[in-house]
Coordinates of C-alpha atoms and ligand atoms in Angstrom, one line a residue:
X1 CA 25.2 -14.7 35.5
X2 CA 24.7 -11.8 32.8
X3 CA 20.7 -11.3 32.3
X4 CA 19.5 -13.3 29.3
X5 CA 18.7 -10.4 26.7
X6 CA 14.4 -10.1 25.9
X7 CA 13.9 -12.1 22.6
X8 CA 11.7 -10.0 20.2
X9 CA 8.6 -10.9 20.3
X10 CA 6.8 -12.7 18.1
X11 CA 3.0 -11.9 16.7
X12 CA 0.3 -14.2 17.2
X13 CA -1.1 -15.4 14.5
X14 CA -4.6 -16.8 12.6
X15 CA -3.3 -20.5 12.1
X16 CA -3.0 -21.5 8.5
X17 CA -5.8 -24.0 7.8
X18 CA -7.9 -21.2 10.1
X19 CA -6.9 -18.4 8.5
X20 CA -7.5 -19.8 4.9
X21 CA -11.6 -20.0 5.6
X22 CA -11.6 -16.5 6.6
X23 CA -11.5 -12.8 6.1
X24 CA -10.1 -11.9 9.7
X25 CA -6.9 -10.1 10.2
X26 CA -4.3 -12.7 10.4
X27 CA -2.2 -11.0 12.9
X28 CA -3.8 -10.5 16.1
X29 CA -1.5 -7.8 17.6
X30 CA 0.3 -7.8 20.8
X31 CA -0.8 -8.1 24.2
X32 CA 0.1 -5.4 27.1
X33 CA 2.8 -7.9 28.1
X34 CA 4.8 -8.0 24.7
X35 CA 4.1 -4.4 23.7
X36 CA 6.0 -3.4 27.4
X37 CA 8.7 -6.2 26.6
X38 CA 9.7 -5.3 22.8
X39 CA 8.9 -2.1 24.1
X40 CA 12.2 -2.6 26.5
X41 CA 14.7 -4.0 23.9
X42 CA 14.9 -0.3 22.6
X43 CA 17.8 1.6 23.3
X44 CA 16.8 4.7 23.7
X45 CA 19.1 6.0 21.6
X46 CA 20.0 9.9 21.5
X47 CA 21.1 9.7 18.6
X48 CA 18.5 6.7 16.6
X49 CA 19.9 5.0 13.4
X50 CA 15.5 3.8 13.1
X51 CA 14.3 7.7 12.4
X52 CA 15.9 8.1 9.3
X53 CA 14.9 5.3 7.9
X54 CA 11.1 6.1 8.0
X55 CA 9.9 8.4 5.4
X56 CA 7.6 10.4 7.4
X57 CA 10.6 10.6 10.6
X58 CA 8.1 8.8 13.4
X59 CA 9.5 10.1 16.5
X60 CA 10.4 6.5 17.7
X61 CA 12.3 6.2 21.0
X62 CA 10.1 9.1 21.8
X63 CA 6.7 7.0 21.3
X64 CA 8.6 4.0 22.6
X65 CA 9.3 5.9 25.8
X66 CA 6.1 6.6 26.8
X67 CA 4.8 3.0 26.0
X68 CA 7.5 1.9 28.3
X69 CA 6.0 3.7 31.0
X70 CA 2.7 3.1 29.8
X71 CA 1.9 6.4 29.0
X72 CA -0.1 5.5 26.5
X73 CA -2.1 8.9 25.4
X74 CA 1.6 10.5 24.8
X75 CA 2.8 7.6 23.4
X76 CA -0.6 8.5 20.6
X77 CA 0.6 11.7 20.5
X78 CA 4.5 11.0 19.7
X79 CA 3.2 9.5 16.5
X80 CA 0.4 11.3 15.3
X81 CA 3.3 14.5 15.5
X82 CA 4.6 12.6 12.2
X83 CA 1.9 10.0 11.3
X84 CA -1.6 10.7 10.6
X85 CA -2.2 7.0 9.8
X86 CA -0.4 4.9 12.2
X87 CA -2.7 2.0 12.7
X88 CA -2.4 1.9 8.9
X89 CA 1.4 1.9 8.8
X90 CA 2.2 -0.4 11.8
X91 CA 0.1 -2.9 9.8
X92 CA 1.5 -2.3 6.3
X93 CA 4.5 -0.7 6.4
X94 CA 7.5 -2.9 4.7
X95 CA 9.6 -2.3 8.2
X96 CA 12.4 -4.3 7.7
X97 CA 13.4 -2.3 5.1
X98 CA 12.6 0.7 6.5
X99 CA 12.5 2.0 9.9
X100 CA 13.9 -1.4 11.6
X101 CA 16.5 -2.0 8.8
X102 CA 18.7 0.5 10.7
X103 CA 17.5 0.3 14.1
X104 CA 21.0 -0.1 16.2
X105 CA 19.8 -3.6 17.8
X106 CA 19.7 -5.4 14.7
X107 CA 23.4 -5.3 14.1
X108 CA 23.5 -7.8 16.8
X109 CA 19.9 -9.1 17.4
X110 CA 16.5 -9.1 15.4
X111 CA 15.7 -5.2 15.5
X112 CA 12.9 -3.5 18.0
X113 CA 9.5 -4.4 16.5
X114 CA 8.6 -1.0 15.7
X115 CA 5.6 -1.4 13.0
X116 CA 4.0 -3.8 16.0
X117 CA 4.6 -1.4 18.7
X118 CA 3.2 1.6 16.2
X119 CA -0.1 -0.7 16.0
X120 CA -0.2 -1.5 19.4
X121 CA -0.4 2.2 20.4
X122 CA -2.4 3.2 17.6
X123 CA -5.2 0.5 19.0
X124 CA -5.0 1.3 22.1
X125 CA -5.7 5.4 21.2
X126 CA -8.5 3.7 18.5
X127 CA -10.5 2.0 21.1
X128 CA -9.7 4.9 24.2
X129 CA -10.6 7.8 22.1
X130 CA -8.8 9.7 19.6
X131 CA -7.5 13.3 20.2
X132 CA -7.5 15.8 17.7
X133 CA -4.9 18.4 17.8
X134 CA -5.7 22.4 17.2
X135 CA -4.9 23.5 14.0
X136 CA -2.4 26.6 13.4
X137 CA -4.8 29.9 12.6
X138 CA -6.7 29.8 9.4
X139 CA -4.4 31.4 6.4
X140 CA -7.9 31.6 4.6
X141 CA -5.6 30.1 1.6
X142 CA -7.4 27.0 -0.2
X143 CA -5.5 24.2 -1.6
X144 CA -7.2 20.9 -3.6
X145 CA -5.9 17.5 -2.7
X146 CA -6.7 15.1 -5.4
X147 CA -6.7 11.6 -4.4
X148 CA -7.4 10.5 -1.3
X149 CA -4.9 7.4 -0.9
X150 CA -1.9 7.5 1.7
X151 CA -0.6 10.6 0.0
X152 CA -3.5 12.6 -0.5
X153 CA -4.4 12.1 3.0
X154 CA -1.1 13.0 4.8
X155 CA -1.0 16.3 2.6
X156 CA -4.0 17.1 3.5
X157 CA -4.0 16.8 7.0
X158 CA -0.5 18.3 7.2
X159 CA -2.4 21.8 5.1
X160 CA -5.1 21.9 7.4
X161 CA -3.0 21.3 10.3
X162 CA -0.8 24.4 8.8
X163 CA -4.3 26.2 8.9
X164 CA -5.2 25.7 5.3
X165 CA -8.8 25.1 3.7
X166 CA -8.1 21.5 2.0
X167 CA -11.0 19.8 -0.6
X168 CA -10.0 16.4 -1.3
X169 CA -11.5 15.5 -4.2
X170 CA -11.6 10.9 -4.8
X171 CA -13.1 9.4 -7.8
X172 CA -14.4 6.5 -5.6
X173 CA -17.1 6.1 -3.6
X174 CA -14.9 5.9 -0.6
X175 CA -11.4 7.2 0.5
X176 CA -8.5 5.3 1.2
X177 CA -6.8 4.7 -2.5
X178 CA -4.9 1.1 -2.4
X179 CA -5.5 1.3 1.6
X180 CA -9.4 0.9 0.8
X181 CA -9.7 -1.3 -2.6
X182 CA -6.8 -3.4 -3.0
X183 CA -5.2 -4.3 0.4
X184 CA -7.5 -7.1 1.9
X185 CA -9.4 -7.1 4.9
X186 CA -7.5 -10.0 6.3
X187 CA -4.1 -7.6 6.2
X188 CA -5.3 -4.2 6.6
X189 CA -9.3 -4.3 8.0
X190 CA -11.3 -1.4 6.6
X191 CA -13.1 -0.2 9.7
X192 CA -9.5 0.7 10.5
X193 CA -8.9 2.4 7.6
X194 CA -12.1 4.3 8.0
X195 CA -11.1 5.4 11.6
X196 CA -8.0 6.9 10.1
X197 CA -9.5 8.9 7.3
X198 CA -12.4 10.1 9.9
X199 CA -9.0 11.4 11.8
X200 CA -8.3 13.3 8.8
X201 CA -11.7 14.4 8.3
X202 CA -12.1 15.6 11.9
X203 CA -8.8 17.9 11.1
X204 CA -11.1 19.5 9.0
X205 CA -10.5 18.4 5.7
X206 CA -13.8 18.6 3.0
X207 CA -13.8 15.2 1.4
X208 CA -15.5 15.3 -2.6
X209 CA -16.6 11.8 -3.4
X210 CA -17.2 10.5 -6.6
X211 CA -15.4 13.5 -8.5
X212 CA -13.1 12.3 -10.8
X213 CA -10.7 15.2 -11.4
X214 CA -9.9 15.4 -15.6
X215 CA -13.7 14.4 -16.2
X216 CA -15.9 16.5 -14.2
X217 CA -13.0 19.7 -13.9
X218 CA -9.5 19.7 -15.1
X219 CA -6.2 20.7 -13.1
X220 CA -6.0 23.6 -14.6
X221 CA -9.5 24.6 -14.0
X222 CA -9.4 23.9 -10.6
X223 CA -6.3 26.8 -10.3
X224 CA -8.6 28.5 -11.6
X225 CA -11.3 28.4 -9.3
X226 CA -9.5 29.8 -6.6
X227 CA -7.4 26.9 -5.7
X228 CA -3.8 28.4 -4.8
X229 CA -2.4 25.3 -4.9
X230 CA -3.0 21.8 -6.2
X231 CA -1.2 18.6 -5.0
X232 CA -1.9 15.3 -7.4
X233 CA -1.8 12.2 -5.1
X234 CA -4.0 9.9 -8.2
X235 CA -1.8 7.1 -7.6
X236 CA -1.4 4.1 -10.1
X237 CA -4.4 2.1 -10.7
X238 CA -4.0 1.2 -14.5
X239 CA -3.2 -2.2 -14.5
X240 CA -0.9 -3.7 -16.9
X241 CA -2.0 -6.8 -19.3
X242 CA 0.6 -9.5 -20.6
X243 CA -0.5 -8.9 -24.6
X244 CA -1.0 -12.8 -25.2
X245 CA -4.5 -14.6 -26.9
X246 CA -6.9 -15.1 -24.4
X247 CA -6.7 -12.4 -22.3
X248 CA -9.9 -10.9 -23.1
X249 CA -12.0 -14.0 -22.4
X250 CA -14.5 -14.4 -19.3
X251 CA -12.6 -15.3 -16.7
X252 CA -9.7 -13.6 -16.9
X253 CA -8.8 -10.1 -14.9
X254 CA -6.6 -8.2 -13.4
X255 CA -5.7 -8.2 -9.7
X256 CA -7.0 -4.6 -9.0
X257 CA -10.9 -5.5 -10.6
X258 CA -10.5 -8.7 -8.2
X259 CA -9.6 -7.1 -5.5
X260 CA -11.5 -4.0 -5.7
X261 CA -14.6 -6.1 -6.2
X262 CA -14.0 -8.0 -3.0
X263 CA -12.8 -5.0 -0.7
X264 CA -13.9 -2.1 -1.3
X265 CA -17.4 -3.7 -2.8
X266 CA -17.3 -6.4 0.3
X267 CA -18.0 -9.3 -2.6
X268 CA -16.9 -11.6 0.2
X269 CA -19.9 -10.8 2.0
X270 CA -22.4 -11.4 -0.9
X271 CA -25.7 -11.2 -0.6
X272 CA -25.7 -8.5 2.1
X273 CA -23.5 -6.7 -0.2
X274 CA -25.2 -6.9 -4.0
X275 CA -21.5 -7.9 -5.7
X276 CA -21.2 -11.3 -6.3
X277 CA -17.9 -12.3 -7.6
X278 CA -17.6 -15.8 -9.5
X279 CA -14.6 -17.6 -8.3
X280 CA -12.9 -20.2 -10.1
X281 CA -12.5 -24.0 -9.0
X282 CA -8.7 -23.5 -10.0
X283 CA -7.2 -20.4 -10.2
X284 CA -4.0 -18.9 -11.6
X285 CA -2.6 -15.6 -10.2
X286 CA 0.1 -14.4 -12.5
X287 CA 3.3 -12.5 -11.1
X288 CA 5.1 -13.1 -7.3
X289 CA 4.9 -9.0 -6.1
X290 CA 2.5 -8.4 -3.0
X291 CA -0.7 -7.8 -5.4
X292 CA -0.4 -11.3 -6.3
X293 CA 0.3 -12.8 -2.9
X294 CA -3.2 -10.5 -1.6
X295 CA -4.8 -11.6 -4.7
X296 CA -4.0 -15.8 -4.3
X297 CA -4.7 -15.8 -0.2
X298 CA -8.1 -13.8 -1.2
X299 CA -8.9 -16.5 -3.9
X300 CA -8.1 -19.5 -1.3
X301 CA -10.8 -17.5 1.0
X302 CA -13.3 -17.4 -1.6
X303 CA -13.8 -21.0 -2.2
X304 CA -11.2 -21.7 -4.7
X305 CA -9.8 -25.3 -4.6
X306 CA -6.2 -24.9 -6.1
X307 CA -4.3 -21.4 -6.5
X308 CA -1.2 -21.2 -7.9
X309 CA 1.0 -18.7 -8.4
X310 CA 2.3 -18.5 -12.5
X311 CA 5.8 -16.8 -11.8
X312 CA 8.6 -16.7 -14.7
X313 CA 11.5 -16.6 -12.5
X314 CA 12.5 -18.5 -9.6
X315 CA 12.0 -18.6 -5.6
X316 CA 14.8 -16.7 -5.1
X317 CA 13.9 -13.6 -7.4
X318 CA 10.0 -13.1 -5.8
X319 CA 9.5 -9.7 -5.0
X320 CA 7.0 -9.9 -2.6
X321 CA 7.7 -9.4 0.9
X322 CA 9.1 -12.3 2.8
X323 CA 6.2 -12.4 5.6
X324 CA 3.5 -12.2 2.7
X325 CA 5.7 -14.9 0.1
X326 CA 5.5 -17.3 3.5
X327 CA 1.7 -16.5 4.5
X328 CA 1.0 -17.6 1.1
X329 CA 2.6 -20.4 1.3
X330 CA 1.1 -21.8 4.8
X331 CA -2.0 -20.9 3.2
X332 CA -1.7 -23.8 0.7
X333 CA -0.7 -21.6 -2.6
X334 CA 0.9 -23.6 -5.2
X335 CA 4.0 -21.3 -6.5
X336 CA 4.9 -22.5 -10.2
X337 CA 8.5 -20.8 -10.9
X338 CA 10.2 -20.8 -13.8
X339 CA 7.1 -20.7 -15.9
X340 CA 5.3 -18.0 -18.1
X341 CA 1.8 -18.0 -19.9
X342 CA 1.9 -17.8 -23.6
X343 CA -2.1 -18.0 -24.1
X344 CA -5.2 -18.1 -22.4
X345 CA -7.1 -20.9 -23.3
X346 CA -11.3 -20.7 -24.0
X347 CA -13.7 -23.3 -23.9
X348 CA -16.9 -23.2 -25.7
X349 CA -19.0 -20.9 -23.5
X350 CA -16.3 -18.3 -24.2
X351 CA -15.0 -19.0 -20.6
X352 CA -11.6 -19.8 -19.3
X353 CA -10.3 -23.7 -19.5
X354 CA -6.6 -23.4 -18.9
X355 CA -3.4 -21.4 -19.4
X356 CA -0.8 -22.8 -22.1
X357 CA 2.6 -21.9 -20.2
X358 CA 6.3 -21.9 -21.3
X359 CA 8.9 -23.7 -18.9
X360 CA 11.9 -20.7 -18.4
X361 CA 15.8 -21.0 -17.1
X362 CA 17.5 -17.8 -15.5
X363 CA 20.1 -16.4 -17.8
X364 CA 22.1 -13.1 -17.4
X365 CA 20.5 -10.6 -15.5
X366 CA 18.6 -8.0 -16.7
X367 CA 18.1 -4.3 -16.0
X368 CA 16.8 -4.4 -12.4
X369 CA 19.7 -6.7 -11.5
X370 CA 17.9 -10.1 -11.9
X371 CA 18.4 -12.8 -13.6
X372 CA 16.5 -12.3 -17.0
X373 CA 14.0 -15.5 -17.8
X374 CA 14.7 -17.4 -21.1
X375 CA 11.7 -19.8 -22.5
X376 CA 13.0 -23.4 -22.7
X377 CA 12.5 -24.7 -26.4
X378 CA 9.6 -27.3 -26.8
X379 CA 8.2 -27.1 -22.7
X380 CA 5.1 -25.8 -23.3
X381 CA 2.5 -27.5 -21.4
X382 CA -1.3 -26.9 -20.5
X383 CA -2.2 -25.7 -17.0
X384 CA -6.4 -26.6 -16.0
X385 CA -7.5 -23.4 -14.9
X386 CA -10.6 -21.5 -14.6
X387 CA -9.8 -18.1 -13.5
X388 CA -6.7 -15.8 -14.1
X389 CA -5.8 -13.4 -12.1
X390 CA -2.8 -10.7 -14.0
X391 CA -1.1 -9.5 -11.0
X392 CA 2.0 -7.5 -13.1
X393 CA 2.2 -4.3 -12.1
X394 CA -0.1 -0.9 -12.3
X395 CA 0.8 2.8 -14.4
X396 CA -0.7 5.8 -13.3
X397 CA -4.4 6.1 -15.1
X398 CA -3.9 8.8 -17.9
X399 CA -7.9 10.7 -16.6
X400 CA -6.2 13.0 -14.3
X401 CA -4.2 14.4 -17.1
X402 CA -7.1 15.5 -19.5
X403 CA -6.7 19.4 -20.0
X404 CA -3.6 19.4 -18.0
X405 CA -1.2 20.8 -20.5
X406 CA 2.3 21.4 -18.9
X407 CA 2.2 18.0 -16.8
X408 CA 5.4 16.3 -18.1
X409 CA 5.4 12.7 -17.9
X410 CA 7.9 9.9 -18.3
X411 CA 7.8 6.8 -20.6
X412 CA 6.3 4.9 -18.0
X413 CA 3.3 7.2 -17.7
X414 CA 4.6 8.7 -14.4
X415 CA 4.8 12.0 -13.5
X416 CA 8.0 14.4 -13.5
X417 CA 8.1 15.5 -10.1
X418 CA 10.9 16.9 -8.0
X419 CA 11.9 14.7 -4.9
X420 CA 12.3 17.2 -2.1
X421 CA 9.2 19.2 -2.7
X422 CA 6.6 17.2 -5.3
X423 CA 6.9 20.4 -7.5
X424 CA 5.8 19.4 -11.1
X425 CA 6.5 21.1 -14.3
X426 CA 3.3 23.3 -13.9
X427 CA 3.3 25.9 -11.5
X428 CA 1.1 25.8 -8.2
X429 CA 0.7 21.9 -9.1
X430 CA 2.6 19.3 -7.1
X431 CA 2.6 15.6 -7.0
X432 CA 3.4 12.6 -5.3
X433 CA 3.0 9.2 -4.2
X434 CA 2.5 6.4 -7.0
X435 CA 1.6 9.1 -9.8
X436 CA 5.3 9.9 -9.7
X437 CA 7.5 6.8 -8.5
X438 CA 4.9 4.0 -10.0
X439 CA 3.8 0.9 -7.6
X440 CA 5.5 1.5 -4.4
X441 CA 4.6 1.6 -0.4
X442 CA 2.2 3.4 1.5
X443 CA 4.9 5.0 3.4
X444 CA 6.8 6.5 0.7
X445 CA 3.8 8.0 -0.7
X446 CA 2.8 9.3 2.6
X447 CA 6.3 10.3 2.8
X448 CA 6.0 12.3 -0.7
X449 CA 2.8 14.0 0.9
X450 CA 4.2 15.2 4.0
X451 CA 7.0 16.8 1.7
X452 CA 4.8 18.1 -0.6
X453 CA 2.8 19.8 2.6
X454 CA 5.8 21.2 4.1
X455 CA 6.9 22.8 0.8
X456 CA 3.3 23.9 -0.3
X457 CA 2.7 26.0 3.2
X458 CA 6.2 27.3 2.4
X459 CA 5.3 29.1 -0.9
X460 CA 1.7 30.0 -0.4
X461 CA 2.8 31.6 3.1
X462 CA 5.9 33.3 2.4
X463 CA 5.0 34.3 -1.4
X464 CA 7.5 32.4 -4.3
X465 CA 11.0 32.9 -3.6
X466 CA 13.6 32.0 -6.4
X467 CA 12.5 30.2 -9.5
X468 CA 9.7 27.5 -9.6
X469 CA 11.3 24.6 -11.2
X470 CA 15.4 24.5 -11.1
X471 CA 16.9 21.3 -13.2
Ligands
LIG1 P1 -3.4 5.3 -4.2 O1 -3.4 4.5 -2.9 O2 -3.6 4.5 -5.4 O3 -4.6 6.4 -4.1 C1 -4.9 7.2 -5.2 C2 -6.3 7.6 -5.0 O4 -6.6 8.6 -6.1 C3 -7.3 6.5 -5.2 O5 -8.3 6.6 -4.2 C4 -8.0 6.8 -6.6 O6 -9.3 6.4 -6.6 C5 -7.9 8.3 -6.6 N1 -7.9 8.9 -8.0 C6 -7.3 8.3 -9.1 N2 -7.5 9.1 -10.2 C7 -8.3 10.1 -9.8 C8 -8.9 11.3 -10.4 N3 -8.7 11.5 -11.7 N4 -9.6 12.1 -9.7 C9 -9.8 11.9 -8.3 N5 -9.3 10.9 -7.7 C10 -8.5 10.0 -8.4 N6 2.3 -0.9 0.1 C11 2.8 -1.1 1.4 O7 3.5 -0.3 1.9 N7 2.5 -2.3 2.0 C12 1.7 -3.2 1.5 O8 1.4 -4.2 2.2 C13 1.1 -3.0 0.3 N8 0.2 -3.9 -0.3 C14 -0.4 -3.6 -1.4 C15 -1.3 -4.5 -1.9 C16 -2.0 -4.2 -3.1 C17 -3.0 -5.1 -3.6 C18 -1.6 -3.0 -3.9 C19 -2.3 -2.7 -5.2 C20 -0.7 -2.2 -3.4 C21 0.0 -2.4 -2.2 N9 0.9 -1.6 -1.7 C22 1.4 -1.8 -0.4 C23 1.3 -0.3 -2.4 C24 0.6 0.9 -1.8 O9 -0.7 0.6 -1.5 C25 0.7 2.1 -2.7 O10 2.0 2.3 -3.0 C26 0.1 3.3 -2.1 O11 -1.3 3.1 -1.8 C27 0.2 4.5 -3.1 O12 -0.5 5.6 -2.5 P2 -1.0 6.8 -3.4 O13 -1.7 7.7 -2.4 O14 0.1 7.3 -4.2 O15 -2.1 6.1 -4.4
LIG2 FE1 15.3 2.1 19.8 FE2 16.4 0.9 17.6 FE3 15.5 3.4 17.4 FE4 17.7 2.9 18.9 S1 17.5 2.6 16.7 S2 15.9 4.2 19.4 S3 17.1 0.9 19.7 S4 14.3 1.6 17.8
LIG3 FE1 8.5 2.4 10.6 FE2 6.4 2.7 8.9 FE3 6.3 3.5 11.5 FE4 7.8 4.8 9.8 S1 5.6 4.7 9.7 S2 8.3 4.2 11.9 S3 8.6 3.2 8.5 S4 6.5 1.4 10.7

C-alpha cells in the first residue's frame, strides 16, 4: 500500500464564543509534534519555488531542515540570516499569497505551513534565549532611520549589522509602527513585538522616542547634522474620512484612534492602564479590509453587543484576508454588504444614534477590477448604532515632509521612491515601506527596508557611482 501523504496541519485555535471574551492570541501555535510533521511535508527542494515569493528571501528549506532534525538553534539562525522579526512575520505575514503561494506542494496539496513553522522556531529561540550575531567592523558612518515600524526596523538592523551607527528616531512612545498600535493583542501580542525590537536594539541600534522628525528637526537638517544617509520608513497613519454629515459627532472615529487607544494604550486593561475607552452598545465598523475585521473582533471584546460590518460591496469583493473575514465571522460579526452610509445620525447630547445607509447593486467594474457599487434609488434605511468605527484606508501623514523640499510625492500623498533601492528624488534620502506603496503588509515594507539597507551600505561604502536618480 503507498504511505498516506502527512495532511498539513492545522492550528489550534481559541474557540469562538472563548475567544470573543478575550484579548488572548487566538492561535495557539503548534506543538513539537506538528512543527516536526508539517515540518516533513517539505521537499527540500534545490531549487524552491517558496524563496522567491517572500520579500525578504527567508532561507526556507534551509530553516526547515534543521527543524526537521530538531536543530532548533540553527533552525533560529536560518531565519534571523533574512528576518529580523520572525515571530512577527510567522504570525502576520499574508502567506498564502506570499511565500506558500508558490511553494511546489501546493500544486497538488495544501502548501508547507511555512508562516507556522517560522513561529514555531521563532518561539522556541524567544523562550531558549536569543543570539545576537557580531556585527561587520564599525564604518564609523552614521545613518538616521526614521520610523520604527517593520521597515525602519529591518533597515536598521541590516546598517548596523553592515557596521553602521543607526538612530532611529519614532514619534511614539513606543516602537513597533502598525506592529505596536494597530495590530491587536489577540493576533500579534505585544510582549512579542517588544522581544523583536529589543533584538534590534541589542544589534546596537540608538532608538529616539517621542521625536517626531518634520517638528522637532527636518530631513534636511538631519543631513545636515552629520547624518550620511537618511532612510524614511513614516508609514501611513492618516486615516481617511468618508465626507458625509455626522462624521464629526461623539462617537464616531476612525479605526487607527480605536485601535491605537486599545493597543498601544492597553484601554482594554482600564483602570491599571489610565485610558478608558467608551464602547458602544451597537457598533458599526465601516469598510471589509483587515483594519476593519481587527477593529469589529476588538469591539466584540470590549463589551459591545452587536457589531456589524457596513460594507458597500458584496461577500465576494471583501478584501480582507480569508482567515481574518472567517474569524470575524465565528466571532459573531454581523457583515452588512451591499450597503453604504450617507450620514451619521446625532441625538441630543451631540452623540451618535444611528447611521442612515444606502442599499447598493454591483455594476461594471471599476478601476481596481471590481465591480463598482451603485446606490439603489429610494433604499435608504436607518441603522441603531452607537459607535462608528471608519475603517477606509490610511495616506502617509504629511509631518515628515515639513522642510523637506525635493521629496516628490504622488496624488495619493505617497512618496516617489525607486523600487530596487528606496532612492527618493533627494539625494542621501531613501524611503520605503507604507510612505511609498500606501496600506500594505508588514513584509513588503520589511522587504523595502532590507533593499533600502543593501543599497544604502552600497553607496556610503563604495562612494556614489553613476548618477543618483535614473528615470
Ligand atoms: P508603520 O508600521 O506605519 O510604521 C511607521 C512608524 O513611523 C510608526 O511607528 C510611526 O509612529 C512613525 N512615524 C510616523 N511619522 C513620523 C515622524 N514624522 N517622525 C518619526 N516617526 C514617525 N499587514 C500584514 O502584513 N498583516 C496583517 O495582519 C496586517 N494587519 C494590519 C492591521 C491593522 C489594524 C493595520 C493598520 C495594518 C495592518 N497591516 C497588516 C499592514 C501593515 O501593518 C503595514 O503595511 C506595515 O506596518 C507598514 O510598515 P511601515 O514600517 O511602512 O509603517
Ligand atoms: Fe519546501 Fe515548498 Fe519550499 Fe519546496 S517550495 S523547499 S516544498 S517549502
Ligand atoms: Fe513567508 Fe513571511 Fe516568512 Fe517570508 S517572512 S517566508 S513571506 S512567512
Amino acid at each position: 500500500m503507498p504511505k498516506e501523504k502527512t495532511p498539513r496541519q492545522e492550528m489550534p485555535r481559541q474557540a469562538p464564543e472563548v475567544r470573543r471574551h478575550n484579548f488572548d492570541e487566538v492561535a495557539l501555535g503548534y506543538t513539537l509534534d506538528m512543527a516536526l510533521a508539517e515540518a516533513g511535508r517539505c521537499l527540500q527542494c534545490k531549487k524552491p519555488g517558496c524563496v522567491p515569493g517572500c520579500p525578504v528571501q527567508v532561507r526556507i528549506p534551509e530553516f526547515i531542515g534543521a527543524l526537521r532534525n530538531q536543530d532548533f538553534r540553527t533552525a533560529a539562525a536560518f531565519l534571523k540570516d533574512k528576518n529580523n522579526l520572525p515571530a512577527i512575520c510567522g504570525r502576520v505575514c499574508p502567506q498564502e499569497s506570499q511565500c506558500e503561494a508558490v511553494c511546489v506542494v501546493g500544486r497538488k496539496d495544501k502548501p508547507v505551513a511555512i508562516g507556522r513553522l517560522e513561529r514555531f522556531v521563532a518561539d522556541w529561540e524567544r523562550q531558549a534565549g536569543v543570539q545576537v550575531p557580531a556585527n561587520a567592523p564599525a564604518t564609523g558612518k552614521r545613518v538616521a532611520v526614521i520610523g520604527a515600524g517593520p521597515a525602519g526596523l529591518t533597515c536598521a538592523a541590516d546598517l548596523a549589522r553592515a557596521g553602521y551607527q543607526v538612530t532611529l528616531f519614532e514619534a511614539l512612545h513606543a516602537p513597533g509602527g502598525v506592529l505596536m498600535y494597530g495590530i491587536p493583542e489577540f493576533r500579534l501580542p505585544k510582549d512579542i513585538v517588544q522581544a523583536e525590537v529589543d533584538y534590534v536594539l541589542k544589534l546596537g541600534v540608538e532608538l529616539r522616542l517621542n521625536s517626531v522628525i518634520g517638528k522637532l528637526g527636518s530631513v534636511n537638517e538631519l543631513l545636515g547634522e552629520g547624518y550620511e544617509a537618511i532612510f524614511l520608513g513614516t508609514g501611513a497613519g492618516l486615516p481617511m474620512f468618508m465626507d458625509i454629515p455626522g462624521e464629526n459627532l461623539i462617537g464616531v472615529l476612525s479605526a487607527n484612534e480605536f485601535l491605537t487607544r486599545n493597543n498601544l494604550m492597553r484601554a482594554y486593561r482600564f483602570p491599571e492602564f489610565d485610558t478608558p475607552i467608551k464602547i458602544g452598545r451597537r457598533v458599526a465598523v465601516v469598510g471589509a479590509g483587515n483594519v476593519a475585521m481587527d477593529a469589529s473582533r476588538t469591539a466584540l471584546r470590549l463589551g459591545a453587543e452587536e457589531v456589524h460590518i457596513v460594507y458597500r460591496r458584496s461577500r465576494e469583493e471583501v478584501p480582507a484576508r480569508a482567515e481574518e473575514f472567517e474569524n470575524a465571522e465565528e466571532e459573531g460579526v454581523i457583515f452588512d454588504f451591499l450597503t453604504n452610509p450617507v450620514e451619521v445620525l446625532g441625538d441630543e447630547h451631540g452623540g451618535v444614534r444611528g447611521l442612515r445607509v444606502q442599499r447598493q447593486q454591483l455594476g461594471e467594474p471599476d478601476a481596481s477590477g471590481r465591480r463598482r457599487p451603485v446606490p439603489i434609488p429610494g433604499s435608504e434605511f436607518e441603522m441603531p448604532v452607537d459607535m462608528v468605527i471608519m475603517a477606509l484606508g490610511t495616506r502617509p501623514n504629511p509631518m515628515v515632509f515639513s522642510h523637506g523640499a525635493g521629496l516628490e510625492r504622488n496624488r495619493h500623498g505617497t512618496v516617489v521612491a525607486i523600487e530596487e533601492t528606496g532612492r527618493t528624488r533627494l539625494e542621501r534620502v531613501w524611503a520605503g515601506g507604507d510612505i511609498v506603496t500606501g496600506a500594505a503588509t508588514v513584509i513588503s515594507a520589511m522587504g523595502a527596508g532590507k533593499r533600502a539597507a543593501a543599497d544604502i551600505d552600497a553607496y556610503l561604502r563604495d562612494g556614489a557611482t553613476g548618477p543618483w536618480w535614473v528615470e
